[in-house]
Structure formats: structure tokens, C-alpha cells
Coordinates of C-alpha atoms in Angstrom, one line a residue:
Chain S
X98 CA 0.1 -0.2 0.3
X99 CA 1.4 3.5 -0.8
X100 CA 2.8 5.1 2.4
X101 CA 0.7 8.6 1.2
X102 CA -2.6 6.5 1.7
X103 CA -1.5 5.8 5.2
X104 CA -0.2 9.4 6.0
X105 CA -3.3 10.9 4.9
X106 CA -5.6 8.3 6.5
X107 CA -3.6 9.3 9.8
X108 CA -3.7 13.2 9.1
X109 CA -7.9 13.1 8.7
X110 CA -7.9 10.7 11.8
X111 CA -5.6 13.0 13.9
X112 CA -7.6 16.0 12.9
X113 CA -11.1 14.7 13.5
X114 CA -9.4 13.1 16.6
X115 CA -8.4 16.9 18.1
X116 CA -11.8 18.4 17.3
X117 CA -13.6 16.0 19.5
X118 CA -11.1 16.6 22.2
X119 CA -11.4 20.3 22.0
X120 CA -15.2 19.7 21.9
X121 CA -14.6 17.6 25.2
X122 CA -12.3 20.2 26.8
X123 CA -14.9 23.0 26.8
X124 CA -16.7 21.5 30.2
X125 CA -12.9 21.6 31.8
X126 CA -12.2 23.4 34.8
X127 CA -9.2 23.5 37.1
X128 CA -8.2 20.6 39.2
X129 CA -6.9 17.5 39.6
X130 CA -10.5 16.1 39.8
X131 CA -11.7 17.4 37.0
X132 CA -8.0 16.9 34.7
X133 CA -7.9 12.8 35.9
X134 CA -11.5 12.0 36.3
X135 CA -13.7 14.5 34.7
X136 CA -15.0 15.6 37.7
X137 CA -16.8 11.7 37.9
X138 CA -19.1 13.6 35.6
X139 CA -18.7 11.2 32.7
X140 CA -22.4 9.6 31.1
X141 CA -22.9 6.1 30.7
X142 CA -22.6 5.6 26.9
X143 CA -19.3 7.6 26.9
X144 CA -18.2 5.6 29.9
X145 CA -19.0 2.4 27.8
X146 CA -16.8 3.3 25.2
X147 CA -13.9 4.7 26.8
X148 CA -14.1 1.5 29.0
X149 CA -14.2 -0.4 25.9
X150 CA -11.4 1.8 23.7
X151 CA -8.9 1.8 26.9
X152 CA -9.3 -2.0 27.5
X153 CA -9.3 -3.6 24.1
X154 CA -5.7 -2.6 22.4
X155 CA -4.2 -3.7 19.3
X156 CA -4.2 -6.9 21.2
X157 CA -7.2 -8.0 19.6
X158 CA -7.1 -7.9 15.9
X159 CA -3.3 -8.7 15.8
X160 CA -2.7 -10.5 18.9
X161 CA -6.0 -12.5 19.8
X162 CA -6.5 -13.1 15.7
X163 CA -3.0 -14.6 16.0
X164 CA -3.8 -16.6 18.7
X165 CA -6.6 -17.9 17.2
X166 CA -4.4 -18.7 14.0
X167 CA -2.1 -20.8 15.9
X168 CA -4.6 -22.4 18.5
X169 CA -7.9 -22.3 17.2
X170 CA -11.1 -21.9 19.1
X171 CA -9.5 -21.8 22.7
X172 CA -8.7 -18.2 22.4
X173 CA -12.2 -17.8 22.1
X174 CA -12.8 -19.1 25.6
X175 CA -9.6 -17.6 26.9
X176 CA -10.8 -13.9 26.2
X177 CA -14.6 -14.3 26.9
X178 CA -13.6 -15.9 30.4
X179 CA -11.8 -12.3 30.5
X180 CA -14.7 -10.7 29.2
X181 CA -16.9 -12.5 32.0
X182 CA -14.3 -10.7 34.7
X183 CA -16.7 -8.1 34.3
X184 CA -19.0 -9.7 36.5
X185 CA -16.8 -8.6 39.4
X186 CA -17.9 -5.1 38.4
X187 CA -21.2 -6.1 39.3
X188 CA -19.9 -6.3 43.0
X189 CA -16.9 -3.8 43.1
X190 CA -18.1 -1.2 40.5
X191 CA -20.6 0.4 43.3
X192 CA -17.8 -0.1 46.0
X193 CA -15.4 1.9 44.0
X194 CA -17.6 4.6 43.1
X195 CA -19.3 5.1 46.6
X196 CA -15.8 5.2 48.1
X197 CA -14.5 7.4 45.6
X198 CA -17.2 10.0 45.7
X199 CA -17.1 9.9 49.9
X200 CA -13.3 10.0 50.2
X201 CA -12.4 12.0 46.9
X202 CA -9.9 9.3 45.6
X203 CA -8.3 10.0 42.5
X204 CA -6.7 6.7 41.8
X205 CA -7.2 3.0 42.8
X206 CA -3.7 3.0 45.1
X207 CA -4.8 5.6 47.0
X208 CA -7.6 4.1 48.1
X209 CA -5.8 1.0 48.9
X210 CA -3.2 3.9 51.1
X211 CA -5.8 5.4 52.7
X212 CA -8.0 2.3 53.8
X213 CA -5.0 0.4 54.9
X214 CA -3.7 3.7 56.6
X215 CA -0.3 3.5 54.8
X216 CA 1.8 5.8 52.4
X217 CA 4.1 3.2 51.7
X218 CA 1.6 0.7 50.3
X219 CA 0.0 3.8 48.2
X220 CA 3.9 4.7 46.8
X221 CA 4.6 0.9 46.4
X222 CA 1.2 -0.2 44.4
X223 CA 2.0 3.1 42.1
X224 CA 5.5 2.0 41.3
X225 CA 4.4 -1.6 40.5
X226 CA 1.7 -0.5 38.2
X227 CA 4.2 2.0 36.6
X228 CA 6.8 -0.6 36.1
X229 CA 4.3 -3.3 34.5
X230 CA 2.6 -0.5 32.3
X231 CA 5.2 1.4 30.9
X232 CA 6.4 -1.8 28.9
X233 CA 2.9 -2.4 28.3
X234 CA 2.2 0.6 26.6
X235 CA 5.8 0.2 25.0
X236 CA 4.4 -2.7 23.1
X237 CA 1.2 -1.1 21.9
X238 CA 3.7 1.3 20.1
X239 CA 5.6 -1.3 18.8
X240 CA 2.6 -2.9 17.1
X241 CA 1.7 0.4 15.7
X242 CA 5.3 0.8 14.2
X243 CA 5.3 -2.7 12.7
X244 CA 1.8 -2.7 11.2
X245 CA 2.9 1.1 9.3
X246 CA 6.4 -0.2 8.0
X247 CA 5.0 -3.7 7.0
X248 CA 1.4 -1.8 5.2
X249 CA 3.9 0.0 3.4
X250 CA 6.4 -2.6 2.8
X251 CA 8.9 -0.3 4.8
X252 CA 8.2 3.0 3.3
X253 CA 7.2 4.5 6.6
X254 CA 9.9 3.9 8.9
X255 CA 9.2 1.6 12.4
X256 CA 10.4 5.0 14.1
X257 CA 7.7 7.4 12.3
X258 CA 4.9 5.0 13.3
X259 CA 6.1 5.3 16.8
X260 CA 6.5 9.0 16.8
X261 CA 3.1 9.2 15.2
X262 CA 1.4 7.5 17.9
X263 CA 3.1 8.9 20.8
X264 CA 2.4 12.2 19.3
X265 CA -1.4 11.7 18.9
X266 CA -1.5 10.1 22.6
X267 CA 0.4 13.4 24.1
X268 CA -1.8 15.8 22.1
X269 CA -5.3 14.4 23.3
X270 CA -4.2 13.6 26.9
X271 CA -2.3 16.7 27.6
X272 CA -4.8 18.9 26.0
X273 CA -8.1 18.2 28.4
X274 CA -7.0 15.3 30.5
X275 CA -9.9 12.8 31.1
X276 CA -12.7 14.5 29.3
X277 CA -10.5 14.3 26.1
X278 CA -9.0 11.1 26.4
X279 CA -12.8 9.7 27.6
X280 CA -14.5 11.5 24.3
X281 CA -11.4 10.6 22.0
X282 CA -11.5 7.1 23.3
X283 CA -15.4 6.6 22.2
X284 CA -14.8 8.0 19.0
X285 CA -12.1 5.5 18.5
X286 CA -14.0 2.7 20.0
X287 CA -16.4 3.3 17.2
X288 CA -13.8 3.5 14.7
X289 CA -12.6 0.2 15.9
X290 CA -16.2 -2.0 16.0
X291 CA -17.2 -0.3 12.6
X292 CA -14.2 -1.1 10.8
X293 CA -13.5 -4.5 12.1
X294 CA -16.8 -5.2 11.4
X295 CA -16.7 -4.4 7.8
X296 CA -13.7 -6.1 7.2
X297 CA -14.7 -9.2 8.7
X298 CA -17.8 -9.2 6.6
X299 CA -15.5 -8.5 3.3
X300 CA -13.3 -11.5 4.1
X301 CA -15.9 -14.0 5.0
X302 CA -18.5 -12.9 2.1
X303 CA -15.7 -12.4 -0.3
X304 CA -13.6 -15.5 0.2
X305 CA -16.2 -18.3 1.5
X306 CA -19.6 -16.8 0.6
X307 CA -20.8 -16.5 4.5
X308 CA -19.9 -17.6 7.8
X309 CA -21.5 -21.2 6.7
X310 CA -18.7 -21.4 4.2
X311 CA -16.2 -20.6 6.4
X312 CA -17.3 -23.2 9.1
X313 CA -17.5 -26.2 6.5
X314 CA -13.6 -25.1 4.9
X315 CA -12.4 -25.4 8.4
X316 CA -14.0 -28.6 9.3
X317 CA -12.6 -29.9 5.9
X318 CA -9.2 -28.8 6.1
X319 CA -8.6 -27.5 9.7
X320 CA -11.3 -29.7 12.2
X321 CA -8.8 -29.5 15.1
X322 CA -9.0 -25.6 15.1
X323 CA -12.6 -26.3 16.3
X324 CA -12.0 -27.9 19.2
X325 CA -10.0 -27.8 22.3
X326 CA -7.1 -28.2 23.2
X327 CA -6.9 -28.1 19.0
X328 CA -3.5 -28.1 17.4
X329 CA -2.3 -28.0 21.0
X330 CA -1.1 -24.4 21.7
X331 CA -4.6 -24.3 24.0
X332 CA -3.5 -27.4 26.4
X333 CA -5.7 -26.9 29.6
X334 CA -2.8 -25.7 31.6
X335 CA -1.8 -22.9 28.9
X336 CA -5.7 -22.2 29.0
X337 CA -5.9 -21.6 32.8
X338 CA -2.6 -20.1 33.4
X339 CA -3.3 -17.5 30.6
X340 CA -7.3 -16.7 31.5
X341 CA -7.0 -16.6 35.1
X342 CA -4.8 -13.6 35.4
X343 CA -7.3 -11.9 32.9
X344 CA -10.4 -12.7 34.6
X345 CA -9.1 -10.3 37.3
X346 CA -8.0 -7.3 34.6
X347 CA -11.1 -5.2 35.5
X348 CA -9.4 -4.9 39.5
X349 CA -5.8 -5.2 38.7
X350 CA -5.2 -2.8 36.1
X351 CA -5.6 0.9 37.3
X352 CA -6.2 2.8 33.8
X353 CA -9.3 0.3 33.8
X354 CA -10.4 0.4 37.6
X355 CA -10.0 3.9 37.7
X356 CA -13.1 4.5 35.4
X357 CA -15.1 3.0 37.9
X358 CA -14.5 6.2 39.7
X359 CA -15.6 8.5 36.8
X360 CA -19.3 7.7 35.9
X361 CA -22.0 10.5 36.8
X362 CA -24.0 8.0 38.8
X363 CA -24.6 4.2 39.2
X364 CA -27.3 4.5 36.3
X365 CA -24.3 5.4 34.2
X366 CA -21.9 2.8 35.3
X367 CA -24.7 0.5 34.5
X368 CA -24.8 2.0 30.8
X369 CA -21.3 1.6 30.9
X370 CA -21.1 -1.9 32.4
X371 CA -23.7 -3.6 29.8
X372 CA -22.6 -1.3 27.3
X373 CA -18.9 -2.5 27.4
X374 CA -19.9 -6.1 27.8
X375 CA -22.1 -6.1 24.3
X376 CA -18.9 -4.4 22.7
X377 CA -16.8 -6.8 24.1
X378 CA -18.8 -9.9 23.0
X379 CA -19.0 -8.6 19.3
X380 CA -15.3 -7.2 19.2
X381 CA -13.9 -10.7 20.4
X382 CA -16.4 -13.0 17.7
X383 CA -14.8 -10.4 14.8
X384 CA -11.3 -11.1 16.1
X385 CA -11.8 -15.0 16.3
X386 CA -13.5 -14.9 12.9
X387 CA -10.2 -12.9 11.7
X388 CA -8.2 -15.2 12.9
X389 CA -10.1 -18.2 11.5
X390 CA -10.1 -16.7 8.3
X391 CA -6.6 -16.3 8.4
X392 CA -5.9 -20.1 8.9
X393 CA -8.6 -21.0 6.2
X394 CA -6.9 -18.6 3.5
X395 CA -3.0 -18.7 4.3
X396 CA -2.3 -21.6 6.5
X397 CA 1.6 -21.4 6.5
X398 CA 2.6 -18.5 8.1
X399 CA 5.5 -18.9 10.3
X400 CA 3.8 -16.9 12.9
X401 CA 0.4 -16.2 14.5
X402 CA 1.4 -12.3 14.3
X403 CA 1.9 -12.1 10.9
X404 CA -1.9 -13.4 10.2
X405 CA -3.7 -10.0 10.2
X406 CA -1.3 -8.4 8.0
X407 CA -1.0 -10.9 5.6
X408 CA -4.7 -11.0 5.3
X409 CA -4.9 -7.7 4.8
X410 CA -2.6 -7.7 1.8
X411 CA -5.2 -10.5 0.2
X412 CA -7.0 -9.3 -3.1
X413 CA -10.3 -10.4 -1.1
X414 CA -10.1 -7.2 0.9
X415 CA -10.1 -4.0 -1.0
X416 CA -7.3 -1.5 -0.5
X417 CA -10.2 0.8 1.2
X418 CA -10.9 -1.5 4.0
X419 CA -7.5 -2.4 4.4
X420 CA -6.6 1.1 5.2
X421 CA -9.5 1.7 7.6
X422 CA -8.6 -1.5 9.5
X423 CA -5.0 -0.4 9.7
X424 CA -6.8 3.0 11.2
X425 CA -8.5 1.1 13.7
X426 CA -6.0 -1.2 15.0
X427 CA -3.7 2.3 15.5
X428 CA -6.9 3.7 17.3
X429 CA -7.0 0.5 19.5
X430 CA -3.4 1.3 20.5
X431 CA -3.6 4.8 21.0
X432 CA -6.7 5.0 23.2
X433 CA -5.4 2.3 25.3
X434 CA -1.8 4.4 25.3
X435 CA -3.1 7.5 26.1
X436 CA -5.3 6.0 28.9
X437 CA -2.3 4.7 30.8
X438 CA 0.2 7.5 30.6
X439 CA -3.0 9.7 31.9
X440 CA -3.4 6.9 34.9
X441 CA 0.1 6.6 35.4
X442 CA 0.5 10.3 35.6
X443 CA -2.4 10.5 38.5
X444 CA -0.7 8.1 40.1
X445 CA 2.4 10.3 40.4
X446 CA 0.8 13.3 41.2
X447 CA -1.6 11.9 43.8
X448 CA 0.5 8.5 45.4
X449 CA 4.0 9.9 45.0
X450 CA 4.8 13.4 44.4
X451 CA 1.7 14.2 47.5
X452 CA 2.8 11.7 49.6
X453 CA 6.2 13.2 49.5
X454 CA 5.1 16.9 50.2
X455 CA 2.0 16.6 51.3
X456 CA 2.0 20.6 51.6
X457 CA 2.4 21.1 47.8
X458 CA -0.8 23.3 46.4
X459 CA -3.3 21.9 44.1
X460 CA -2.4 23.8 40.8
X461 CA 1.5 22.9 41.5
X462 CA 0.2 19.5 41.8
X463 CA -1.7 19.4 39.0
X464 CA 1.4 21.0 36.6
X465 CA 3.5 18.0 37.7
X466 CA 0.7 15.7 36.8
X467 CA 0.6 17.2 33.3
X468 CA 4.1 17.1 33.2
X469 CA 4.1 13.4 33.4
X470 CA 2.1 13.1 30.4
X471 CA 4.8 13.4 27.9
X472 CA 7.0 11.9 30.2
X473 CA 5.7 8.6 30.5
X474 CA 4.6 8.7 26.8
X475 CA 8.4 9.6 25.7
X476 CA 9.6 6.7 28.0
X477 CA 7.4 4.2 26.3
X478 CA 8.8 5.8 23.3
X479 CA 12.4 5.1 24.4
X480 CA 11.4 1.5 25.6
X481 CA 9.7 0.8 21.9
X482 CA 12.4 2.1 19.9
X483 CA 15.3 0.0 21.7
X484 CA 13.2 -3.3 20.8
X485 CA 14.5 -5.0 24.2
X486 CA 13.3 -8.5 24.7
X487 CA 13.0 -7.4 28.1
X488 CA 10.1 -5.1 27.4
X489 CA 8.0 -8.0 25.9
X490 CA 8.7 -10.1 29.1
X491 CA 7.6 -7.1 31.5
X492 CA 4.5 -6.9 29.0
X493 CA 3.5 -10.0 29.3
X494 CA 4.1 -10.4 32.9
X495 CA 1.9 -7.4 33.2
X496 CA -1.2 -9.3 33.9
X497 CA 0.5 -11.9 36.3
X498 CA 2.4 -8.9 37.8
X499 CA -0.8 -6.5 38.2
X500 CA -2.9 -9.3 39.8
X501 CA -0.9 -9.3 42.9
X502 CA -2.8 -5.9 44.1
X503 CA -6.0 -8.0 43.9
X504 CA -6.2 -9.4 47.1
X505 CA -5.6 -6.4 48.8
X506 CA -8.4 -4.8 47.0
X507 CA -10.8 -7.4 47.6
X508 CA -9.5 -7.3 51.5
X509 CA -10.3 -3.6 51.5
X510 CA -14.1 -4.0 51.1
X511 CA -14.6 -7.0 52.4
X512 CA -11.9 -8.2 55.4
X513 CA -11.4 -5.8 58.6
X514 CA -8.5 -7.8 59.7
X515 CA -6.3 -7.0 56.4
X516 CA -3.3 -4.8 57.2
X517 CA -0.8 -2.8 55.3
X518 CA 1.7 -5.5 56.0
X519 CA 0.0 -7.9 54.2
X520 CA -0.9 -6.1 51.3
X521 CA 2.6 -4.8 50.8
X522 CA 4.1 -8.3 51.3
X523 CA 1.5 -9.7 48.9
X524 CA 2.6 -7.1 46.0
X525 CA 6.1 -6.8 46.4
X526 CA 6.6 -11.0 46.8
X527 CA 4.1 -11.7 44.0
X528 CA 5.4 -9.1 41.7
X529 CA 8.9 -10.3 41.9
X530 CA 7.7 -14.1 41.3
X531 CA 5.7 -12.9 38.6
X532 CA 8.7 -11.2 36.9
X533 CA 11.4 -13.9 37.6
X534 CA 8.9 -17.0 36.3
X535 CA 8.4 -14.7 33.3
X536 CA 11.9 -13.9 32.8
X537 CA 13.3 -17.4 34.0
X538 CA 10.7 -19.3 31.8
X539 CA 10.1 -21.0 35.5
X540 CA 6.8 -23.1 35.8
X541 CA 6.7 -25.3 38.6
X542 CA 4.4 -28.3 38.2
X543 CA 3.8 -26.9 34.6
X544 CA 1.8 -24.0 35.7
X545 CA 2.6 -20.7 34.6
X546 CA 3.4 -17.2 36.8
X547 CA -0.3 -15.9 36.6
X548 CA -1.0 -18.8 38.6
X549 CA 1.9 -18.8 41.0
X550 CA 1.7 -14.7 41.6
X551 CA -2.0 -15.0 42.4
X552 CA -1.6 -18.0 44.9
X553 CA 1.2 -16.5 46.6
X554 CA -0.1 -12.8 47.1
X555 CA -3.3 -14.4 48.3
X556 CA -1.6 -16.3 50.7
X557 CA 0.9 -14.1 51.8
X558 CA -1.7 -11.4 51.9
X559 CA -4.0 -13.5 54.9
X560 CA -1.3 -14.9 56.5
X561 CA 0.8 -11.6 57.1
X562 CA -2.4 -9.5 57.5
X563 CA -3.1 -12.4 60.6
X564 CA 0.3 -11.7 62.1
X565 CA 0.0 -7.7 62.3
X566 CA -1.9 -5.0 63.1
X567 CA -5.0 -3.9 61.5
X568 CA -6.1 -0.1 61.3
X569 CA -9.3 -1.1 63.2
X570 CA -11.0 2.2 63.4
X571 CA -10.4 3.0 59.8
X572 CA -11.5 -0.3 58.7
X573 CA -14.9 -0.3 60.2
X574 CA -15.2 3.1 59.1
X575 CA -14.8 2.4 56.0
X576 CA -16.8 -1.0 55.6
X577 CA -19.6 0.4 57.1
X578 CA -20.1 3.7 55.3
X579 CA -19.8 1.6 51.7
X580 CA -22.5 -1.2 53.1
X581 CA -24.4 1.6 54.3
X582 CA -24.5 3.4 51.1
X583 CA -24.5 0.3 49.1
X584 CA -27.9 -1.0 50.7
X585 CA -29.5 3.1 50.2
X586 CA -28.5 1.8 46.0
X587 CA -30.2 -1.2 46.2
X588 CA -26.5 -3.0 45.4
X589 CA -25.5 -5.8 46.6
Chain K
X1061 CA -27.9 -7.9 50.7
X1062 CA -25.3 -10.4 52.5
X1063 CA -27.4 -13.7 51.5
X1064 CA -28.2 -12.3 48.0
X1065 CA -24.3 -11.5 47.8
X1066 CA -23.3 -14.8 48.8
X1067 CA -25.7 -16.4 46.4
X1068 CA -24.7 -14.7 43.6
X1069 CA -20.8 -15.1 44.2
X1070 CA -21.5 -18.9 44.4
X1071 CA -23.3 -18.5 41.3
X1072 CA -20.5 -16.9 39.1
X1073 CA -18.1 -18.9 40.6
X1074 CA -20.1 -22.1 39.2
X1075 CA -20.2 -20.7 35.9
X1076 CA -16.8 -19.5 35.8
X1077 CA -15.2 -23.1 36.8
X1078 CA -17.5 -24.5 34.4
X1079 CA -15.8 -22.2 31.5
X1080 CA -12.5 -23.7 32.7
X1081 CA -13.9 -27.3 32.5
X1082 CA -16.4 -28.3 30.8
X1083 CA -15.0 -27.4 27.3
X1084 CA -12.1 -29.5 28.3
X1085 CA -13.1 -32.3 30.0
X1086 CA -16.9 -32.9 29.1
X1087 CA -17.4 -31.9 25.7
X1088 CA -18.8 -28.1 21.5
X1089 CA -16.5 -25.5 22.9
X1090 CA -17.3 -22.5 20.6
X1091 CA -20.9 -23.0 21.4
X1092 CA -20.4 -23.5 25.3
X1093 CA -18.0 -20.7 25.6
X1094 CA -20.6 -18.6 23.9
X1095 CA -23.7 -19.8 25.9
X1096 CA -21.5 -18.9 29.1
X1097 CA -20.6 -15.3 28.0
X1098 CA -24.4 -14.6 27.6
X1099 CA -25.1 -16.1 30.6
X1100 CA -22.9 -14.1 32.5
X1101 CA -24.1 -11.0 30.4
X1102 CA -27.6 -11.6 31.4
X1103 CA -26.8 -12.2 35.1
X1104 CA -24.5 -8.8 35.3
X1105 CA -27.8 -7.5 33.7
X1106 CA -30.2 -8.4 36.5
X1107 CA -27.6 -7.4 39.3
X1108 CA -27.1 -3.9 37.5
X1109 CA -31.0 -3.4 37.0
X1110 CA -31.7 -3.3 40.9
X1111 CA -28.8 -0.3 41.3
X1112 CA -30.8 3.1 42.4
X1113 CA -29.6 6.5 41.5

């Protein structure tokens, strides 16, 4: 594809997104809560779309399609178990929202620090999130660089794709904080779902005459891809080790759990949850069909990651549709990156700088937070440009690494005996195990790092909490307030 | 409220556990996971429909 087409599409996409960001910025007032949480005033529809765009990255149409290409329908089960993790929001969503509103929490780590009465816990949780999410952002950038370079046959240098994505993410996040991010995310979510649906219909009807034709072709040539464990990639242990950490994604990843603070009401949160579930079910189905189509049409690729670029290069996909898919994948990546850098900037502001300089005025804190938006984006860019193997390790380890925060979150709402020492120990030891097992390829009893980091962190949280003193007064006050407010809102 | 919380938690535990095991040991997989996701979505819909603003 001509590089000029790609550049033109990206410029149009950037202009439309910037107009949306400027529109969103109109409602801004000064202050940390407004910049990072849009003053908790986001409506249900926009909440649903920003939640979807933040959660679904370039992984879906590239990574998940690739997993389907090499492993078959096990990828469908893996991704739907992740989607079903949203049942946790039915329990924790109102709790986050009520506690956030009452105590004015900006970040999930701030909530943990206050609930367990520990600055150290707040800082450690924030640092752990930064360590795992910067590489995760870098991998998104690498995906965009590789996609643009691949689709233009090298006419667009890898580095140019990285720079374009970083620039767009910084401009939109810096321009209007959460308001601009939420509204541009909404635009990007609509682009993602529309172009991916269109492209899959083109492939399925163009190459197979319809869905029946696709499944007949698979049954005839690749029947194993319709079963589990199928061709072997999704053996049961691999399936559990992959899916279990992702089930807790909505609580473990701060850029996602922070979105539980932003809806303007519980009604808006309901729209957010149900909207995301509908979006996720459709987007997952599309990504799986995309991968299965690639398997039936181009069966001899060396790697699953090549499935999407190779499919887009086929004659069955018109050039215009290929271009739109590229914009859709770029949108998916950028909407995830700018949400992460905004979330991490809020953590530096609230969880680190404010804790170390409690007397700093709010406008100065906000300036620090804004400065960190481009800083985090540029750090991710540097990581991505180095293409270190370590980045991929940390990115893959992010789901297992961030899982270690979940026991402390559950304890915050349900266990008065939980302590800061228990939470800190579980996060530090669990995080080290996640990194060590991932980096060293260690698999005790054949189970991957996500299983062990979860077991170790949950066990340590309970054992160390029982051996140390809990902040009884705060625990009593916090849990009593949340429970009485839940009753008022008829939430369970 | 406490009883409802425990009841729903057990329900979700059972259906999620089934998603990890049934397609591998009893079954098919494509349809089972699709039905599982729809049941989970309907369950979340029932819980959230009771929330008051």
C-alpha cells in the first residue's frame, strides 16, 4: 500500500480526533479531580466506550487473531473468560464509585493507601503499576510501528509509526485530561468496532460466501482448530494460566479500575458495564473469525502475529478497507496508550509526589501531573524504539504482575483484619515471582506465572495480615460506610 | 443483602469454573463458551438493573 494513503488516513484521523478533544475540553475546570477523572461526571454511553477503547488494545485484531490462527477456538474461550471478569464490576463497581465519591479518591492506589492507612502501600502500588504498564504501552507502540512499516512495505520507517502514535497520545491526553481521553476514546471505539465488522464481512463473504462457507472450509481442512485443546497451543494448563490472571483485569489494571470512579451516577455505571459487555462480545467474535479466516486462507505463516497483516494484503480485502482496518488497529492502540499515561500521571501526582510533599498546592500538583503525561509517553517510546526482549517479558508479565494487587483490593471492602503489611508483602513478593517466573521461564508443576503470583500474593496477604495489627478504626468506618451506602443504592 | 451477595458469588464461581473445565473435560467448546458469556452478561444485567441512582 502507498505510504501517502497511510499518512493521509492518519492525518484525517488526527484532525477529527483533535476536534473531538477540543469539544470535550469545553467543560473543563481547573483541578486534579477534573483533569484526571472529569470531575466524576461522565455519562453512561461515553463511559462504556472509553472503558471499551481503553481495555481493547491492538492485541485484539493482531494478538488474539494470531492466537486463534495458531491455537483455534481456545482463544475464544480465553477471551470470553476475560470478558466475563466484568462480573466483578457488578460487585466492586458500586463499591469503588461510592468510596471514591465519599473520600475523593483519584487513583485506586490512593484508595488502598487510605483504607490500610499506609503511605508506603500507596507508593508501592503506584510504582508496581508504572513498572508493568510502561512496557505494556511500549508493546502497543511497537505494534503500530510494525503495522505501518509492514503495510507500506517499509516506505514508512518503524520509528515514524512510533513517533506518530506517541505524538497523538500526548496531544489528546495533555489537551483535556480525562474528558479529552474519554471522548476521543469513544470516537476510537466506534471506529474500531465499525471497521473491524466491515472488514470481517468482506473477508467472510468475499472468500467463503458466508459464515457457513468459512466453517465448512475449517471442518474440511482444519477440524482441530474448532476443538480444544485443538492443535496443541491451548492445552488445559496453558489455557488456565493465560485466562485466570485476565479474569481479574478489571480490578488489577489501574487504567481500567480508575474508570470505576468516573461515571456520573450508578445508572451511568450500569450503562458502562452493559455497553462494554455488548461491545466486548462482538469485538471478540470478530477477532476470532478474523484469525480463523486467516487459518483457512493462508495456512503456512511462520507466526500468528503475521495473520492480520497477511490477510489485509490479500486481494479479497479492498485497499480502502485495509486502510480503515489499519486506522482501527492504530486507534485501538492509541486509546489504550493515552489512558495508561493519564492514569500513571495521576498516580505520580497523588500517590508519590503528594505523599512526599503533602503541603504542595493543588495547582502545582496538577502541573506536575500534566508534565508526566509527555514524560511517560516518551519513556514508552524510548522502550519501544530499543525493541529489548525485556519489554516483551514485562508486558506479558503485566497481567500476572498486576494480579498481585487484587487480594488487597478485595480485602479493602470485605476483610477488616487486612493490614498494610499484608498488602505490601503480597504485592512485593507476588510481583517479584511474576517477573522472575516470566523472565526465567520457570513453571513449577507446569503452571505459568499468573497462577503462582495469584496464589502467593493471596496467601501472603492473609497470613501476614493475621500476624500484624489492622487499622481497626479506619476499616470499621470505611466498610460500614460502603455497606450502608450500598443498601441505599440497592446494590449487593 | 449479605445473602444475595453470597448467592450471586456462588453462581458466578460455578459458571466461571465450568468455563474453565466443561469444554475440556465434558465436551462444542465454541458454543459452550458463547452460551457461558451470554449467561454471564444476563446475570450482570439482572444485578445492575436493581441499582438506584
